[in-house]
Structures are given as structure tokens and as C-alpha cells.
PDB file of C-alpha atoms in Angstrom:
ATOM      1  CA  MET A   1      46.535  -6.205  15.620  1.00 50.00           C
ATOM      2  CA  ALA A   2      50.323  -6.019  15.268  1.00 54.00           C
ATOM      3  CA  LEU A   3      49.988  -4.926  11.630  1.00 51.00           C
ATOM      4  CA  ALA A   4      47.670  -2.052  12.522  1.00 50.00           C
ATOM      5  CA  SER A   5      49.946  -0.751  15.252  1.00 51.00           C
ATOM      6  CA  SER A   6      53.036  -0.836  13.012  1.00 52.00           C
ATOM      7  CA  LEU A   7      51.427   1.149  10.155  1.00 50.00           C
ATOM      8  CA  PRO A   8      51.274   4.939  10.307  1.00 57.00           C
ATOM      9  CA  PRO A   9      47.722   6.390  10.447  1.00 53.00           C
ATOM     10  CA  LEU A  10      47.838   7.686   6.838  1.00 51.00           C
ATOM     11  CA  SER A  11      48.811   4.247   5.531  1.00 51.00           C
ATOM     12  CA  LEU A  12      45.862   2.751   7.390  1.00 48.00           C
ATOM     13  CA  LEU A  13      43.541   5.336   5.843  1.00 47.00           C
ATOM     14  CA  PHE A  14      44.943   4.595   2.376  1.00 50.00           C
ATOM     15  CA  LEU A  15      44.417   0.848   2.943  1.00 45.00           C
ATOM     16  CA  PHE A  16      40.750   1.339   3.927  1.00 46.00           C
ATOM     17  CA  LEU A  17      40.069   3.686   1.014  1.00 46.00           C
ATOM     18  CA  THR A  18      41.663   1.268  -1.450  1.00 45.00           C
ATOM     19  CA  LEU A  19      39.648  -1.669  -0.122  1.00 44.00           C
ATOM     20  CA  GLY A  20      36.464   0.395  -0.080  1.00 44.00           C
ATOM     21  CA  ILE A  21      36.907   1.649  -3.642  1.00 43.00           C
ATOM     22  CA  SER A  22      37.787  -1.771  -5.040  1.00 41.00           C
ATOM     23  CA  GLY A  23      34.747  -3.241  -3.277  1.00 41.00           C
ATOM     24  CA  VAL A  24      32.482  -0.672  -4.880  1.00 41.00           C
ATOM     25  CA  HIS A  25      33.713  -1.439  -8.394  1.00 41.00           C
ATOM     26  CA  SER A  26      33.489  -5.201  -8.013  1.00 39.00           C
ATOM     27  CA  SER A  27      29.902  -5.378  -6.746  1.00 37.00           C
ATOM     28  CA  PRO A  28      26.971  -5.153  -9.177  1.00 37.00           C
ATOM     29  CA  THR A  29      24.764  -2.103  -8.869  1.00 39.00           C
ATOM     30  CA  LEU A  30      21.144  -1.554  -9.734  1.00 38.00           C
ATOM     31  CA  SER A  31      20.079   1.873 -10.850  1.00 38.00           C
ATOM     32  CA  PRO A  32      16.476   2.867 -10.041  1.00 41.00           C
ATOM     33  CA  SER A  33      16.406   5.231 -13.015  1.00 41.00           C
ATOM     34  CA  ALA A  34      17.564   2.459 -15.367  1.00 39.00           C
ATOM     35  CA  ALA A  35      14.837   0.200 -14.024  1.00 39.00           C
ATOM     36  CA  MET A  36      12.198   2.892 -14.594  1.00 40.00           C
ATOM     37  CA  GLN A  37      13.456   3.490 -18.149  1.00 41.00           C
ATOM     38  CA  SER A  38      13.239  -0.237 -18.774  1.00 39.00           C
ATOM     39  CA  LEU A  39       9.680  -0.363 -17.433  1.00 41.00           C
ATOM     40  CA  ALA A  40       8.660   2.662 -19.481  1.00 42.00           C
ATOM     41  CA  GLN A  41       9.864   1.024 -22.689  1.00 40.00           C
ATOM     42  CA  LYS A  42       7.914  -2.172 -22.049  1.00 43.00           C
ATOM     43  CA  ARG A  43       4.577  -0.605 -21.092  1.00 42.00           C
ATOM     44  CA  LYS A  44       1.561  -1.344 -23.234  1.00 45.00           C
ATOM     45  CA  PRO A  45      -1.264   1.157 -22.773  1.00 44.00           C
ATOM     46  CA  ALA A  46      -4.190  -1.093 -23.649  1.00 45.00           C
ATOM     47  CA  MET A  47      -5.514  -3.916 -21.481  1.00 48.00           C
ATOM     48  CA  ASP A  48      -4.844  -7.344 -22.946  1.00 48.00           C
ATOM     49  CA  ALA A  49      -8.093  -9.253 -23.516  1.00 52.00           C
ATOM     50  CA  LYS A  50      -6.466 -12.359 -22.002  1.00 67.00           C
ATOM     51  CA  LEU A  51      -5.980 -10.765 -18.584  1.00 68.00           C
ATOM     52  CA  PRO A  52      -8.301 -12.339 -16.002  1.00 85.00           C
ATOM     53  CA  PHE A  53      -9.355  -9.050 -14.401  1.00 92.00           C
ATOM     54  CA  THR A  54     -12.528  -7.000 -14.374  1.00 92.00           C
ATOM     55  CA  ALA A  55     -12.240  -3.216 -14.133  1.00 91.00           C
ATOM     56  CA  HIS A  56     -14.231  -1.266 -11.546  1.00 92.00           C
ATOM     57  CA  PHE A  57     -14.336   2.376 -10.451  1.00 89.00           C
ATOM     58  CA  PHE A  58     -14.641   3.668  -6.895  1.00 87.00           C
ATOM     59  CA  PRO A  59     -16.034   7.208  -6.408  1.00 86.00           C
ATOM     60  CA  GLN A  60     -13.418   9.014  -4.349  1.00 79.00           C
ATOM     61  CA  GLN A  61     -13.451  12.472  -2.771  1.00 75.00           C
ATOM     62  CA  LEU A  62     -10.935  14.667  -4.553  1.00 70.00           C
ATOM     63  CA  ASP A  63      -9.330  16.175  -1.455  1.00 69.00           C
ATOM     64  CA  HIS A  64      -9.421  14.501   1.957  1.00 65.00           C
ATOM     65  CA  PHE A  65      -7.516  17.206   3.826  1.00 70.00           C
ATOM     66  CA  THR A  66      -9.175  20.574   3.188  1.00 69.00           C
ATOM     67  CA  PHE A  67     -12.763  21.640   3.553  1.00 71.00           C
ATOM     68  CA  ARG A  68     -13.052  23.995   0.595  1.00 73.00           C
ATOM     69  CA  PRO A  69     -16.062  23.546  -1.703  1.00 74.00           C
ATOM     70  CA  LYS A  70     -13.967  22.208  -4.598  1.00 71.00           C
ATOM     71  CA  ALA A  71     -12.429  19.627  -2.255  1.00 68.00           C
ATOM     72  CA  TYR A  72     -15.674  17.675  -2.311  1.00 73.00           C
ATOM     73  CA  HIS A  73     -15.569  16.990  -6.029  1.00 74.00           C
ATOM     74  CA  VAL A  74     -15.420  13.311  -6.897  1.00 78.00           C
ATOM     75  CA  PHE A  75     -13.082  11.383  -9.168  1.00 77.00           C
ATOM     76  CA  TYR A  76     -13.348   7.709 -10.021  1.00 82.00           C
ATOM     77  CA  GLN A  77     -10.393   5.624  -8.914  1.00 84.00           C
ATOM     78  CA  LYS A  78      -9.877   2.552 -11.053  1.00 87.00           C
ATOM     79  CA  TYR A  79      -9.210  -0.892  -9.648  1.00 91.00           C
ATOM     80  CA  LEU A  80      -9.019  -4.370 -11.151  1.00 93.00           C
ATOM     81  CA  ILE A  81     -10.309  -7.562  -9.542  1.00 95.00           C
ATOM     82  CA  ASN A  82      -9.603 -11.243 -10.209  1.00 94.00           C
ATOM     83  CA  SER A  83     -11.841 -13.565  -8.205  1.00 92.00           C
ATOM     84  CA  THR A  84     -11.002 -16.718 -10.198  1.00 91.00           C
ATOM     85  CA  TYR A  85      -9.239 -18.418  -7.285  1.00 91.00           C
ATOM     86  CA  TRP A  86     -11.043 -16.779  -4.376  1.00 91.00           C
ATOM     87  CA  ASP A  87     -12.485 -19.248  -1.910  1.00 86.00           C
ATOM     88  CA  GLN A  88     -15.708 -17.699  -0.682  1.00 82.00           C
ATOM     89  CA  GLY A  89     -16.547 -20.640   1.567  1.00 79.00           C
ATOM     90  CA  PRO A  90     -18.736 -20.318   4.664  1.00 82.00           C
ATOM     91  CA  VAL A  91     -15.817 -19.250   6.884  1.00 80.00           C
ATOM     92  CA  HIS A  92     -14.367 -16.596   4.520  1.00 76.00           C
ATOM     93  CA  THR A  93     -10.758 -17.278   5.502  1.00 85.00           C
ATOM     94  CA  ALA A  94      -9.179 -16.728   2.078  1.00 91.00           C
ATOM     95  CA  PRO A  95      -6.844 -13.713   1.852  1.00 93.00           C
ATOM     96  CA  ILE A  96      -7.131 -10.663  -0.351  1.00 93.00           C
ATOM     97  CA  PHE A  97      -3.878  -9.709  -2.094  1.00 94.00           C
ATOM     98  CA  VAL A  98      -3.764  -6.006  -2.944  1.00 94.00           C
ATOM     99  CA  TYR A  99      -1.334  -4.340  -5.336  1.00 92.00           C
ATOM    100  CA  THR A 100      -1.419  -0.645  -4.535  1.00 86.00           C
ATOM    101  CA  GLY A 101      -0.268   0.532  -7.925  1.00 70.00           C
ATOM    102  CA  ASN A 102       2.416   2.749  -9.337  1.00 74.00           C
ATOM    103  CA  GLU A 103       2.331   5.928 -11.335  1.00 73.00           C
ATOM    104  CA  GLY A 104       1.244   4.273 -14.521  1.00 75.00           C
ATOM    105  CA  ASN A 105      -1.295   2.176 -16.334  1.00 80.00           C
ATOM    106  CA  ILE A 106      -2.720  -0.375 -13.875  1.00 84.00           C
ATOM    107  CA  GLU A 107      -3.439  -2.882 -16.651  1.00 87.00           C
ATOM    108  CA  TRP A 108       0.248  -2.939 -17.509  1.00 86.00           C
ATOM    109  CA  PHE A 109       1.203  -3.663 -13.901  1.00 87.00           C
ATOM    110  CA  ALA A 110      -1.491  -6.344 -13.586  1.00 88.00           C
ATOM    111  CA  ALA A 111      -0.196  -8.021 -16.754  1.00 87.00           C
ATOM    112  CA  ASN A 112       3.424  -7.877 -15.615  1.00 86.00           C
ATOM    113  CA  THR A 113       3.155  -8.745 -11.927  1.00 84.00           C
ATOM    114  CA  GLY A 114       3.098 -12.502 -12.350  1.00 85.00           C
ATOM    115  CA  PHE A 115       3.942 -13.270  -8.735  1.00 89.00           C
ATOM    116  CA  MET A 116       0.439 -12.479  -7.508  1.00 90.00           C
ATOM    117  CA  LEU A 117      -1.177 -14.605 -10.210  1.00 89.00           C
ATOM    118  CA  ASP A 118       1.286 -17.395  -9.411  1.00 92.00           C
ATOM    119  CA  ILE A 119       0.465 -17.574  -5.697  1.00 94.00           C
ATOM    120  CA  ALA A 120      -3.276 -16.767  -5.796  1.00 93.00           C
ATOM    121  CA  PRO A 121      -4.356 -20.386  -6.557  1.00 93.00           C
ATOM    122  CA  LYS A 122      -2.300 -21.764  -3.659  1.00 94.00           C
ATOM    123  CA  PHE A 123      -3.844 -19.336  -1.161  1.00 94.00           C
ATOM    124  CA  LYS A 124      -7.283 -19.208  -2.866  1.00 93.00           C
ATOM    125  CA  ALA A 125      -6.907 -15.433  -2.811  1.00 94.00           C
ATOM    126  CA  LEU A 126      -8.818 -12.530  -4.276  1.00 94.00           C
ATOM    127  CA  LEU A 127      -6.532 -10.251  -6.318  1.00 94.00           C
ATOM    128  CA  VAL A 128      -7.063  -6.492  -6.331  1.00 95.00           C
ATOM    129  CA  PHE A 129      -4.932  -4.008  -8.305  1.00 93.00           C
ATOM    130  CA  ILE A 130      -5.528  -0.353  -7.386  1.00 90.00           C
ATOM    131  CA  GLU A 131      -4.510   2.371  -9.812  1.00 86.00           C
ATOM    132  CA  ASP A 132      -2.606   5.367  -8.468  1.00 77.00           C
ATOM    133  CA  GLU A 133      -4.835   8.405  -8.871  1.00 67.00           C
ATOM    134  CA  SER A 134      -2.050  10.460 -10.466  1.00 58.00           C
ATOM    135  CA  ILE A 135      -2.602   8.619 -13.766  1.00 55.00           C
ATOM    136  CA  ASN A 136      -6.232   9.807 -13.703  1.00 57.00           C
ATOM    137  CA  CYS A 137      -4.997  13.359 -13.150  1.00 60.00           C
ATOM    138  CA  PHE A 138      -2.577  12.986 -16.057  1.00 60.00           C
ATOM    139  CA  GLU A 139      -5.378  11.783 -18.357  1.00 60.00           C
ATOM    140  CA  VAL A 140      -7.595  14.741 -17.379  1.00 61.00           C
ATOM    141  CA  ILE A 141      -4.771  17.210 -18.016  1.00 64.00           C
ATOM    142  CA  LYS A 142      -3.810  15.526 -21.294  1.00 67.00           C
ATOM    143  CA  HIS A 143      -7.369  15.726 -22.607  1.00 67.00           C
ATOM    144  CA  SER A 144      -7.765  19.332 -21.381  1.00 71.00           C
ATOM    145  CA  TRP A 145      -4.657  20.692 -23.070  1.00 76.00           C
ATOM    146  CA  ASP A 146      -6.487  22.132 -26.107  1.00 80.00           C
ATOM    147  CA  GLU A 147      -8.945  23.903 -23.829  1.00 80.00           C
ATOM    148  CA  LEU A 148      -6.107  25.357 -21.731  1.00 78.00           C
ATOM    149  CA  MET A 149      -4.332  26.576 -24.877  1.00 84.00           C
ATOM    150  CA  ALA A 150      -7.549  28.243 -26.081  1.00 85.00           C
ATOM    151  CA  VAL A 151      -8.043  30.033 -22.746  1.00 84.00           C
ATOM    152  CA  GLY A 152      -4.376  31.120 -22.730  1.00 84.00           C
ATOM    153  CA  ALA A 153      -4.665  32.524 -26.266  1.00 90.00           C
ATOM    154  CA  LYS A 154      -7.588  34.814 -25.369  1.00 90.00           C
ATOM    155  CA  LYS A 155      -7.050  38.376 -24.140  1.00 91.00           C
ATOM    156  CA  GLY A 156      -6.308  38.113 -20.408  1.00 88.00           C
ATOM    157  CA  GLY A 157      -6.240  34.336 -20.696  1.00 85.00           C
ATOM    158  CA  MET A 158      -2.748  33.883 -19.290  1.00 85.00           C
ATOM    159  CA  LEU A 159      -3.660  36.004 -16.266  1.00 85.00           C
ATOM    160  CA  GLU A 160      -6.802  33.899 -15.772  1.00 83.00           C
ATOM    161  CA  LEU A 161      -4.777  30.664 -15.939  1.00 79.00           C
ATOM    162  CA  THR A 162      -2.158  32.084 -13.570  1.00 80.00           C
ATOM    163  CA  LYS A 163      -4.823  32.945 -10.987  1.00 80.00           C
ATOM    164  CA  THR A 164      -6.685  29.657 -11.435  1.00 78.00           C
ATOM    165  CA  PHE A 165      -3.599  27.485 -11.032  1.00 71.00           C
ATOM    166  CA  ARG A 166      -1.778  29.862  -8.648  1.00 70.00           C
ATOM    167  CA  ALA A 167       1.310  29.755 -10.843  1.00 68.00           C
ATOM    168  CA  CYS A 168       3.999  32.210 -11.969  1.00 66.00           C
ATOM    169  CA  LYS A 169       3.620  34.754  -9.175  1.00 57.00           C
TER     170      LYS A 169
END
């Protein structure tokens, strides 16, 4: 306390800034963008035949929030299941571990999320990996690109695309 009262206020400020800056440089930092770049480099698009999962598709309403006719279209959300360790005894007390997915290939995340496979035998759990629907949207757009280019190349095509996608007003 005596030290603080004998120092002028600017010296105290300088002391705190110096300590704060040196603390920042000495501690390790993790960059989310670096982690995502690392994950992107390691991704394998195809499902490894050794993975103990079966793929399933759940019919899902396209839009849950509006009541327009196109909102009732259906897309098929992909999910993977591993029931190898699931205890389906008469009491059904075994847990279900659910991985809710990321914006990417669900097979890649299932293959690289070892923690769930490590603990499933101990808990006799069912494993479920749910794919984020944005990857389905990406696949639809990717496979529709030629068709979009053809429509855009026709007379009035760009206007048609602008109205359809409500873009470039």
C-alpha cells in the first residue's frame, strides 16, 4: 500500500500497462482461424470403410418459421449411428451421446472425434452424429452451378436469377 501511495498516478498506469503487455506476450494463444485452417487441411471427404457407423437420413421440413408454400419442401438431413456398445436391456438406462455437427462433412467429424468412441463402451452408449444442414445446401448449390450459369446466360436470365434469389437490388 505504501508503494502505491508514493507513486504518481501516471507511474502507476505505466506499471499496470507494462505488466499487462508482458503478460499478454508470455501466455500462449490459440487462434480460432488457425484451428479451422488446420481442420480444413486434414478433412477427408469420403467415409472410411472402417468407421463403425451406419448412415441414415431424416426427412426434414425446409423452413420451420414461415408458412409459405415453398417452406414445406423437404430435405433429408444426414445422421450417423453407432449402436455397437448400446445396452438395450429391459430398463433402457444407457445414454445416447449426440454430436450435433459442424459445417462440414459429418463422416470426417465422426472419424476424428475419438472421445465419443473412447467413452461409449464404458457408458454402453448409443452414438449419434448429426450433420449440419448447411453442408446439404452447399452440395445442392455446387451441383446446380451449371444450371444457374445456363439460366444467367440466356436473354433476361440475370434478371430472372435476381428476382428468384432476391439479390442485387
